[in-house]
Tab-separated table of C-alpha atoms in Angstrom:
chain	number	residue	atom	x	y	z
C	548	MET	CA	-8.163	-15.544	-19.286
C	549	PRO	CA	-5.861	-18.113	-18.256
C	550	SER	CA	-7.231	-21.777	-17.309
C	551	ALA	CA	-8.033	-22.395	-13.780
C	552	GLU	CA	-5.034	-24.712	-13.602
C	553	ALA	CA	-2.905	-22.126	-15.170
C	554	ARG	CA	-4.068	-19.638	-12.442
C	555	ALA	CA	-3.204	-22.286	-9.768
C	556	ALA	CA	-0.035	-23.013	-10.943
C	557	ALA	CA	0.943	-19.519	-11.083
C	558	ALA	CA	-0.218	-18.826	-7.366
C	559	ALA	CA	1.499	-21.717	-6.165
C	560	ALA	CA	4.970	-20.840	-7.926
C	561	ARG	CA	4.505	-16.955	-6.357
C	562	ALA	CA	6.680	-16.597	-3.139
C	563	PRO	CA	4.529	-15.181	-0.420
C	564	PHE	CA	4.282	-11.408	-0.550
C	565	GLY	CA	6.088	-10.658	2.795
C	566	GLN	CA	9.238	-12.519	1.620
C	567	ARG	CA	8.985	-10.501	-2.041
C	568	LEU	CA	8.523	-7.328	-0.269
C	569	ALA	CA	11.381	-7.885	2.284
C	570	ALA	CA	13.621	-8.639	-0.898
C	571	ALA	CA	12.650	-5.506	-2.665
C	572	MET	CA	13.258	-3.446	0.520
C	573	ASP	CA	16.824	-4.748	0.658
C	574	ALA	CA	17.231	-4.194	-3.073
C	575	HIS	CA	15.848	-0.832	-3.305
C	576	GLY	CA	15.453	0.628	0.227
C	577	PRO	CA	12.532	0.975	2.112
C	578	LEU	CA	10.467	3.698	0.257
C	579	CYS	CA	7.046	3.284	-1.439
C	580	VAL	CA	5.978	5.674	-3.703
C	581	GLY	CA	2.238	6.731	-4.291
C	582	ILE	CA	0.894	7.178	-7.278
C	583	ASP	CA	-1.769	9.942	-6.743
C	584	PRO	CA	-3.225	11.487	-9.737
C	585	HIS	CA	-4.428	14.660	-7.952
C	586	PRO	CA	-6.192	17.215	-10.124
C	587	GLY	CA	-3.333	19.715	-8.979
C	588	LEU	CA	-0.316	17.208	-9.892
C	589	LEU	CA	-1.941	16.514	-13.233
C	590	ALA	CA	-2.130	20.353	-13.735
C	591	ALA	CA	1.439	20.898	-12.716
C	592	TRP	CA	2.537	18.379	-15.198
C	593	GLY	CA	0.963	19.884	-17.852
C	594	LEU	CA	-1.842	17.175	-18.184
C	595	GLU	CA	-5.433	17.614	-18.443
C	596	ASP	CA	-7.981	16.210	-15.558
C	597	ASP	CA	-9.416	13.608	-17.719
C	598	VAL	CA	-8.396	10.207	-18.566
C	599	HIS	CA	-5.837	10.739	-21.100
C	600	GLY	CA	-3.886	12.717	-18.146
C	601	LEU	CA	-4.708	10.271	-15.919
C	602	ARG	CA	-3.199	7.950	-18.316
C	603	SER	CA	0.021	9.667	-19.075
C	604	PHE	CA	0.765	10.556	-15.416
C	605	SER	CA	0.241	6.818	-14.042
C	606	LEU	CA	2.357	4.991	-16.697
C	607	SER	CA	4.898	8.023	-16.547
C	608	VAL	CA	5.399	7.168	-12.842
C	609	VAL	CA	5.716	3.450	-13.440
C	610	GLU	CA	8.192	3.759	-16.290
C	611	ALA	CA	10.499	6.019	-14.225
C	612	LEU	CA	10.327	4.350	-11.180
C	613	ALA	CA	10.227	0.448	-11.624
C	614	GLY	CA	13.470	-0.797	-10.664
C	615	HIS	CA	14.092	2.069	-8.338
C	616	VAL	CA	11.626	1.572	-5.406
C	617	ALA	CA	10.291	-1.265	-3.357
C	618	ALA	CA	6.837	-0.880	-4.302
C	619	LEU	CA	4.092	1.691	-6.187
C	620	LYS	CA	1.021	2.316	-4.347
C	621	PRO	CA	-1.972	3.798	-6.660
C	622	GLN	CA	-4.519	5.635	-4.834
C	623	VAL	CA	-7.821	3.648	-6.298
C	624	ALA	CA	-10.195	6.623	-5.539
C	625	LEU	CA	-8.432	8.817	-7.896
C	626	TYR	CA	-8.945	6.402	-10.718
C	627	GLU	CA	-12.380	5.524	-9.691
C	628	ARG	CA	-13.322	9.579	-9.988
C	629	HIS	CA	-13.041	8.967	-13.727
C	630	GLY	CA	-15.393	6.227	-14.067
C	631	SER	CA	-14.917	2.956	-15.972
C	632	ARG	CA	-12.051	4.560	-18.198
C	633	GLY	CA	-10.577	5.531	-14.895
C	634	LEU	CA	-10.593	1.897	-13.640
C	635	ALA	CA	-9.255	0.702	-17.192
C	636	VAL	CA	-6.165	2.988	-16.707
C	637	LEU	CA	-5.547	1.503	-13.252
C	638	GLU	CA	-5.685	-1.935	-14.592
C	639	GLU	CA	-3.154	-0.930	-17.287
C	640	THR	CA	-1.062	0.579	-14.294
C	641	LEU	CA	-1.040	-2.497	-12.401
C	642	ALA	CA	-0.263	-4.458	-15.641
C	643	LEU	CA	2.732	-2.162	-16.172
C	644	CYS	CA	3.751	-2.559	-12.801
C	645	ALA	CA	3.904	-6.218	-13.086
C	646	ALA	CA	5.723	-6.176	-16.247
C	647	GLY	CA	8.421	-3.734	-14.723
C	648	HIS	CA	8.833	-6.460	-11.942
C	649	VAL	CA	7.754	-3.743	-9.201
C	650	LEU	CA	5.494	-4.421	-6.203
C	651	SER	CA	2.115	-2.902	-6.370
C	652	ILE	CA	-0.075	-1.854	-3.629
C	653	ALA	CA	-3.741	-1.078	-4.520
C	654	ASP	CA	-4.823	1.520	-1.666
C	655	ALA	CA	-8.631	0.736	-1.861
C	656	LYS	CA	-9.092	0.313	1.821
C	657	ARG	CA	-11.835	-2.217	1.227
C	658	GLY	CA	-13.937	-3.576	4.066
C	659	ASP	CA	-17.029	-5.458	4.119
C	660	ILE	CA	-18.903	-8.534	5.179
C	661	GLY	CA	-19.585	-11.977	3.736
C	662	SER	CA	-20.241	-12.325	-0.110
C	663	THR	CA	-19.359	-8.675	-0.676
C	664	MET	CA	-16.162	-9.081	1.007
C	665	ALA	CA	-15.339	-12.063	-1.015
C	666	ALA	CA	-16.136	-10.165	-4.198
C	667	TYR	CA	-13.541	-7.215	-3.006
C	668	ALA	CA	-11.186	-10.284	-2.562
C	669	ASP	CA	-11.578	-11.627	-5.973
C	670	ALA	CA	-11.301	-8.239	-7.363
C	671	TRP	CA	-7.993	-6.822	-5.720
C	672	LEU	CA	-6.277	-10.499	-5.065
C	673	GLY	CA	-7.826	-12.956	-7.209
C	674	GLU	CA	-5.389	-14.920	-9.682
C	675	GLY	CA	-6.459	-13.866	-13.230
C	676	SER	CA	-8.367	-10.543	-12.146
C	677	PRO	CA	-7.330	-7.541	-14.049
C	678	LEU	CA	-7.280	-5.512	-10.716
C	679	ALA	CA	-4.916	-7.875	-9.013
C	680	ALA	CA	-2.369	-6.251	-7.530
C	681	ASP	CA	0.550	-7.763	-5.084
C	682	ALA	CA	-1.414	-6.087	-1.981
C	683	VAL	CA	-4.435	-4.157	-1.021
C	684	THR	CA	-5.224	-2.049	1.776
C	685	LEU	CA	-8.148	-3.207	3.871
C	686	SER	CA	-10.156	-1.649	6.703
C	687	PRO	CA	-11.005	-3.786	9.548
C	688	TYR	CA	-13.651	-1.787	11.292
C	689	LEU	CA	-16.399	-4.064	10.724
C	690	GLY	CA	-14.537	-6.591	12.951
C	691	TYR	CA	-10.925	-8.035	11.877
C	692	GLU	CA	-12.616	-11.302	10.942
C	693	SER	CA	-14.763	-10.098	8.169
C	694	LEU	CA	-11.571	-9.867	6.359
C	695	ARG	CA	-11.131	-13.528	6.328
C	696	PRO	CA	-12.152	-13.838	2.623
C	697	ALA	CA	-8.976	-11.503	1.450
C	698	LEU	CA	-6.963	-12.653	4.129
C	699	ASP	CA	-7.312	-16.365	2.942
C	700	LEU	CA	-7.162	-15.533	-0.624
C	701	ALA	CA	-4.010	-13.538	-0.028
C	702	ALA	CA	-2.247	-16.508	1.405
C	703	ALA	CA	-3.452	-18.905	-1.311
C	704	THR	CA	-2.216	-16.704	-4.147
C	705	GLY	CA	0.848	-15.286	-2.657
C	706	ARG	CA	-0.490	-11.922	-2.476
C	707	GLY	CA	-0.541	-9.598	0.572
C	708	VAL	CA	-2.854	-7.149	2.497
C	709	PHE	CA	-2.298	-3.925	4.699
C	710	VAL	CA	-4.848	-3.714	7.413
C	711	LEU	CA	-5.339	-0.090	8.893
C	712	GLY	CA	-4.166	-0.199	12.498
C	713	LEU	CA	-3.277	3.175	13.874
C	714	THR	CA	-3.780	5.970	11.309
C	715	SER	CA	-2.700	9.596	11.945
C	716	ASN	CA	-5.770	11.600	10.847
C	717	PRO	CA	-7.162	13.160	13.989
C	718	GLU	CA	-10.372	11.361	13.514
C	719	GLY	CA	-9.166	8.080	13.793
C	720	LYS	CA	-8.581	8.431	17.690
C	721	SER	CA	-12.470	8.162	18.242
C	722	VAL	CA	-12.282	4.574	16.851
C	723	GLN	CA	-8.560	3.245	17.385
C	724	HIS	CA	-7.691	4.654	20.579
C	725	VAL	CA	-10.854	3.346	22.551
C	726	GLY	CA	-10.166	1.323	25.061
C	727	GLY	CA	-6.912	2.665	26.456
C	728	ALA	CA	-4.467	-0.396	27.353
C	729	ASP	CA	-6.994	-2.400	25.318
C	730	SER	CA	-7.444	-0.364	22.471
C	731	VAL	CA	-9.297	-1.283	19.216
C	732	ALA	CA	-6.062	-0.526	17.499
C	733	ARG	CA	-3.778	-2.922	19.714
C	734	GLY	CA	-6.480	-5.530	19.016
C	735	ILE	CA	-6.243	-5.187	15.340
C	736	VAL	CA	-2.255	-5.649	15.872
C	737	GLY	CA	-2.820	-8.468	17.919
C	738	ALA	CA	-4.965	-10.331	15.344
C	739	VAL	CA	-2.359	-9.701	12.625
C	740	ALA	CA	0.061	-11.106	14.626
C	741	ALA	CA	-1.674	-14.274	14.986
C	742	GLU	CA	-1.878	-14.013	11.063
C	743	ASN	CA	1.819	-14.072	10.824
C	744	ALA	CA	2.765	-16.324	13.398
C	745	GLY	CA	5.984	-18.058	12.111
C	746	ALA	CA	6.627	-16.061	9.330
C	747	THR	CA	10.230	-14.597	8.436
C	748	PRO	CA	11.492	-12.128	8.176
C	749	PHE	CA	7.944	-10.953	8.301
C	750	GLY	CA	4.655	-12.143	7.214
C	751	SER	CA	1.988	-11.092	4.080
C	752	THR	CA	-0.239	-9.640	6.256
C	753	GLY	CA	0.767	-6.045	6.992
C	754	LEU	CA	-0.082	-3.012	8.948
C	755	VAL	CA	-1.035	0.749	8.042
C	756	ILE	CA	0.492	2.949	10.713
C	757	GLY	CA	0.717	6.505	10.235
C	758	ALA	CA	4.343	8.127	9.987
C	759	THR	CA	3.038	10.972	12.134
C	760	VAL	CA	1.433	8.736	15.004
C	761	GLY	CA	4.209	10.020	17.353
C	762	ALA	CA	3.950	8.560	20.940
C	763	ALA	CA	0.691	6.748	20.340
C	764	LEU	CA	2.382	3.367	19.702
C	765	GLU	CA	3.922	3.747	23.274
C	766	GLU	CA	0.877	5.435	24.997
C	767	LEU	CA	-1.328	2.444	23.640
C	768	GLY	CA	1.139	-0.241	24.338
C	769	ILE	CA	1.235	-1.452	20.697
C	770	ASP	CA	4.225	-3.927	20.119
C	771	LEU	CA	4.760	-4.047	16.416
C	772	ALA	CA	7.739	-6.206	16.708
C	773	ALA	CA	5.412	-9.074	17.703
C	774	SER	CA	2.813	-8.757	14.862
C	775	HIS	CA	5.806	-9.703	12.473
C	776	ALA	CA	4.134	-7.146	9.921
C	777	PRO	CA	5.416	-5.047	7.321
C	778	ILE	CA	4.506	-1.464	8.413
C	779	LEU	CA	3.044	0.783	5.634
C	780	ALA	CA	3.690	4.388	6.785
C	781	PRO	CA	1.993	6.916	5.055
C	782	GLY	CA	2.840	10.538	5.659
C	783	LEU	CA	6.209	11.207	4.462
C	784	GLY	CA	7.074	14.321	3.329
C	785	ALA	CA	3.882	16.374	2.185
C	786	GLN	CA	1.978	15.266	5.223
C	787	GLY	CA	4.669	16.514	7.580
C	788	ALA	CA	6.933	13.478	8.432
C	789	THR	CA	10.850	13.314	7.750
C	790	GLY	CA	12.688	10.366	8.104
C	791	ALA	CA	14.173	11.524	11.340
C	792	ASP	CA	10.580	11.792	12.571
C	793	MET	CA	9.803	8.290	11.360
C	794	LYS	CA	12.646	6.752	12.924
C	795	ALA	CA	12.051	8.332	16.110
C	796	SER	CA	8.414	7.195	16.110
C	797	PHE	CA	9.140	3.572	15.294
C	798	GLY	CA	12.324	3.040	17.042
C	799	ALA	CA	12.941	-0.367	17.482
C	800	PHE	CA	10.332	-1.532	15.148
C	801	TRP	CA	12.100	0.592	12.058
C	802	PRO	CA	13.193	-2.749	9.905
C	803	GLN	CA	9.466	-3.291	9.415
C	804	VAL	CA	8.737	-0.098	8.230
C	805	LEU	CA	8.101	0.621	4.278
C	806	GLY	CA	7.857	4.602	4.050
C	807	THR	CA	5.372	6.193	1.687
C	808	SER	CA	5.699	9.342	-0.024
C	809	SER	CA	3.407	10.386	-2.815
C	810	ARG	CA	3.300	14.367	-3.758
C	811	ASP	CA	6.868	15.290	-2.501
C	812	VAL	CA	8.330	12.950	-4.928
C	813	LEU	CA	5.518	13.188	-8.056
C	814	LYS	CA	5.857	17.045	-7.982
C	815	ALA	CA	9.437	16.426	-9.369
C	816	GLY	CA	7.681	15.086	-12.651
C	817	PRO	CA	7.027	14.886	-15.564
C	818	ASP	CA	10.773	14.226	-16.319
C	819	ALA	CA	11.607	10.610	-15.482
C	820	GLY	CA	15.114	11.374	-14.287
C	821	ALA	CA	13.823	14.321	-11.713
C	822	LEU	CA	11.389	11.770	-10.458
C	823	ARG	CA	14.053	9.562	-9.984
C	824	ASP	CA	16.373	11.758	-8.274
C	825	ALA	CA	13.443	12.811	-6.050
C	826	ALA	CA	12.661	9.046	-4.983
C	827	ALA	CA	16.536	8.460	-4.243
C	828	ALA	CA	16.549	11.560	-1.979
C	829	THR	CA	13.435	10.576	-0.169
C	830	ARG	CA	15.114	7.121	0.108
C	831	ASP	CA	18.127	8.200	1.432
C	832	SER	CA	16.318	9.858	4.215
C	833	LEU	CA	15.022	6.744	5.477
C	834	LEU	CA	18.467	4.890	5.694
């Protein structure tokens, strides 16, 4: 493991995540491809649902798409289900993303309090951690400030976070929409805006906003432009949203949006060229 001094120097040399993401979106388009090794996808690729299939699938996706998309997003739960050997594959996948100069977003949705949240922050954002990604998804529903260890460590290391703001699953309304004009979701967006104050083109504290939220943004009076946040928008493709749908939903906020597609791209594998073609077609639907 690098010395503390070397880790500090590496963090100091790293541009803030928001700037690096904006550059990646300019270079490769506003698409993030999820690395979701579902059992069904492994089978469709002719792979076993074991750690060997997991490794072959994950590394093939990175090797095919690094340099062709703005970011890759491993779904952490689908590695955890294989135990410690699955997490070792995740470590290898994240390292290959770094070597391939493609941004990685660990979709872990972590959220806790105190020393436990600090430990999650060290795992996913700490310099020298084998699980450190360029960004990690977080759940703020123990209170936004419970995320402070991760927010502060991300800022210190040039990494980023994406905070769950307004999700498209039906159950989310029972929490996120509560309060109407003063909804929980609007409060989260406001807290993110304070975090990103003064950042250009956007900050390193992003938001997860479902691609299929429809009119909820307007109904709840949520101003995403004021948040200066990159918007990770899952739901493109297999979950029902098209590029046209997303442009209509996000409207003036569209320049902040990083659309996410997983199964619609991954089902084209395992051929690397077919994966790149599928990613390019999905990306073009967002332009």
